[in-house]
Structure formats: structure tokens, C-alpha cells
């Protein structure tokens, strides 16, 4: 997807900010690369927290991980369709704080994941979900800060992930709740929940 003049200016502004804040490089690199662990931990926490709740709450918690997987899967053909080059490929002098990759740039996988988890948490655990939205925005910003994406890449990723997670829950919540009720009645699932609760 061709970058607009506004997107180029925003990228240049973030690059300028990154060059002037070397003290922020370490934390930004860490979160841009390994922030996915935080989102995975939040999804797991929501699932464990909901194990003794209603079928609806447990289904919503389970949808966080499932919806994120669907969102990231949907993102692959979208990214292939646009085939946007990474900013460091089109701007050889750009500041790059992480390793180069060969995949395309639009939409951002990391931002898609973060947007999906954030919306999933807003559905399953709104209080934590609000903090997850902040974390998703930080993830999106750091992906631009480290030179891995243009601003439009991360914005599109957040919107795509959030849309898939939100719309998917609205469309699938009834069968997911019914499936959750059936699954939690299985002896193996009950035993797993019992072991987790006692551990």
C-alpha cells in the first residue's frame, strides 16, 4: 500500500523523536519485540479468572485467544494483498532498532494481535481491558518508534484486530457460549480446572 504524504511526515516525526531519545531505545525495543508476552499473559489471566464464572464469561475469556488467532490469520492475506515494503527498505537511512524481517509491513501483525486482545479483554474483563487498550496503543507506537512500521501500518492493525475480535464475538457468542457449557461438563475439562484451582 503506497504511503501517503501525511504518513511519511508522521514517520519522519517519530524517527526524529527516536533519534533524540536514546534513553528510550531499550524499553521501546523490549516492548516492541516481547510485548506479545504481556498480551498472552493477560489473555491467560482472563481465562483462569473466568473458570468458575458463567458460561458466558468463560466463553468471552476463551474468545480472547481464539479471536486473536482469527485476527492474525485474517491479517496474512490482507498483508499479502497490499505487499507494502518495510520503511527501512524504502528509507535506507532510517533508524532501525530491531532486526530486519522479510515479511510485509501493512497491516502490522503485532498491532493486529494487540488490538484483538484489547477488544477481547474489553468484552471479557472491561476493567483490565481499558489498560489493555493503553498497552495496545503503546505497542503500536513502539513498532513505529523502532523503525519496523509506518504509522498507517499499526493503525490498520489495531483496527483490524479490534474489528475481528468485536464483530466475531457478536456473531459467534451464542454458539461459543453453548460450546463452553458443553465443554466444561466434560470430565477432562473439569479435572483440568480443578488442578489449576488447587495449584
XYZ file of C-alpha atoms in Angstrom:
199
model
C 0.000 0.000 0.000
C 1.567 3.343 -1.013
C 2.326 5.597 1.909
C 0.637 8.982 1.951
C 2.491 12.244 2.454
C 0.899 12.502 5.901
C 2.112 9.017 6.802
C 5.610 9.880 5.599
C 5.609 13.039 7.713
C 4.403 11.163 10.789
C 7.061 8.503 10.280
C 9.716 11.198 9.925
C 8.483 12.864 13.119
C 8.673 9.601 15.077
C 12.132 8.943 13.622
C 13.258 12.381 14.779
C 11.845 11.730 18.232
C 13.561 8.329 18.387
C 16.932 9.808 17.422
C 16.601 12.409 20.177
C 15.628 9.913 22.901
C 18.362 7.243 23.031
C 17.438 6.566 26.680
C 14.093 5.205 25.418
C 15.601 2.796 22.886
C 15.991 -0.119 25.296
C 12.443 -0.097 26.737
C 10.924 0.522 23.301
C 12.888 -2.333 21.719
C 11.919 -4.625 24.581
C 8.199 -3.889 24.370
C 8.098 -3.779 20.564
C 9.691 -7.240 20.435
C 8.443 -9.047 23.539
C 5.260 -7.164 24.427
C 3.336 -10.076 22.934
C 4.152 -11.952 26.148
C 2.214 -9.357 28.156
C -0.844 -9.745 25.944
C -0.626 -13.546 26.109
C -0.389 -13.304 29.905
C -3.457 -11.063 30.070
C -5.442 -13.492 27.901
C -4.410 -16.416 30.121
C -5.221 -14.457 33.281
C -8.718 -13.670 31.976
C -9.325 -17.333 31.157
C -8.195 -18.562 34.568
C -10.178 -15.831 36.299
C -13.353 -16.843 34.448
C -13.097 -20.600 35.022
C -15.606 -20.505 37.895
C -17.897 -17.915 36.289
C -20.887 -18.307 33.991
C -20.661 -19.955 30.599
C -20.933 -16.508 29.024
C -17.965 -15.110 30.957
C -15.845 -18.188 30.312
C -16.707 -18.142 26.604
C -15.779 -14.461 26.379
C -12.456 -15.152 28.088
C -11.759 -18.048 25.740
C -12.609 -15.859 22.758
C -9.707 -13.530 23.592
C -7.168 -16.102 22.430
C -9.356 -17.585 19.707
C -10.377 -14.193 18.337
C -6.757 -13.059 18.301
C -5.764 -16.167 16.357
C -8.536 -15.475 13.837
C -7.492 -11.818 13.530
C -3.830 -12.625 12.917
C -4.861 -15.290 10.380
C -7.105 -12.822 8.551
C -4.238 -10.341 8.514
C -1.999 -12.631 6.448
C -3.889 -12.466 3.124
C -4.613 -8.765 3.693
C -0.898 -8.077 4.135
C -0.068 -10.200 1.089
C -2.638 -8.285 -0.965
C -1.062 -4.895 -0.250
C 2.554 -6.084 -0.119
C 3.859 -2.889 1.431
C 7.615 -2.748 1.942
C 9.006 -2.078 5.404
C 10.091 1.537 5.983
C 13.735 0.521 6.316
C 13.548 -0.944 2.803
C 12.311 2.306 1.286
C 14.310 4.577 3.612
C 17.845 3.099 3.823
C 18.920 5.807 6.266
C 16.057 5.207 8.683
C 16.858 4.447 12.305
C 16.201 0.743 12.884
C 16.423 -0.633 16.419
C 15.373 -4.240 15.769
C 16.317 -6.946 13.301
C 15.089 -6.766 9.727
C 12.400 -9.179 8.569
C 11.336 -10.314 5.121
C 7.573 -10.040 5.672
C 5.491 -7.091 4.524
C 4.540 -4.090 6.593
C 0.798 -3.344 6.193
C -1.088 -4.116 8.388
C 1.189 -4.784 11.365
C 0.892 -8.284 12.852
C 1.881 -7.002 16.292
C -0.721 -4.242 16.226
C -3.370 -6.656 14.938
C -2.644 -9.002 17.832
C -2.680 -6.167 20.359
C -5.936 -4.731 19.033
C -7.639 -8.118 19.128
C -6.523 -8.893 22.680
C -7.508 -5.428 23.882
C -11.030 -5.663 22.474
C -11.355 -9.247 23.697
C -10.442 -8.093 27.194
C -12.876 -5.186 26.972
C -15.574 -7.799 26.397
C -14.423 -10.348 28.974
C -12.889 -8.136 31.679
C -13.616 -4.449 30.981
C -11.577 -3.070 33.871
C -8.392 -4.768 32.668
C -9.472 -4.231 29.074
C -9.110 -0.482 29.423
C -5.477 -0.937 30.453
C -5.011 -3.387 27.581
C -6.177 -0.686 25.161
C -3.435 1.596 26.507
C -0.906 -1.219 26.143
C -2.073 -1.837 22.564
C -1.545 1.816 21.669
C 1.921 1.684 23.245
C 2.689 -1.461 21.255
C 1.612 0.275 18.060
C 3.735 3.332 18.819
C 6.845 1.334 19.695
C 6.601 -0.609 16.425
C 6.903 2.717 14.604
C 9.497 4.056 17.061
C 11.876 1.146 16.424
C 11.550 1.640 12.659
C 9.611 -1.531 11.864
C 6.403 0.091 10.549
C 4.781 3.209 9.207
C 2.024 4.770 11.352
C -0.659 3.603 8.884
C 0.522 0.006 9.336
C -0.059 -0.041 13.070
C -3.303 1.929 12.896
C -4.689 -0.534 10.354
C -3.511 -3.430 12.514
C -5.227 -2.085 15.632
C -8.457 -1.510 13.711
C -8.367 -4.903 12.000
C -7.634 -6.803 15.203
C -10.263 -4.917 17.160
C -12.868 -5.322 14.429
C -12.340 -9.066 14.072
C -12.436 -9.591 17.854
C -15.511 -7.415 18.378
C -17.530 -8.483 15.345
C -16.536 -12.114 15.816
C -17.873 -12.132 19.366
C -21.161 -10.523 18.292
C -21.616 -13.092 15.532
C -20.403 -16.193 17.371
C -21.177 -15.574 21.039
C -24.247 -17.832 21.198
C -22.599 -20.942 19.730
C -19.436 -20.184 21.736
C -21.424 -19.965 24.979
C -23.229 -23.212 24.164
C -19.931 -24.923 23.305
C -18.386 -23.642 26.514
C -21.243 -25.085 28.569
C -20.803 -28.440 26.862
C -17.017 -28.468 27.217
C -16.950 -27.557 30.893
C -19.220 -30.520 31.540
C -16.600 -32.923 30.160
C -14.688 -34.800 32.895
C -11.285 -33.944 31.413
C -12.036 -30.211 31.372
C -13.423 -30.311 34.894
C -10.249 -32.082 36.065
C -8.009 -29.517 34.385
C -9.898 -26.676 36.048
C -9.716 -28.493 39.376
C -5.961 -28.956 39.094
C -5.472 -25.307 38.134
C -7.604 -24.161 41.055
C -5.737 -26.362 43.541
C -2.324 -25.455 42.097
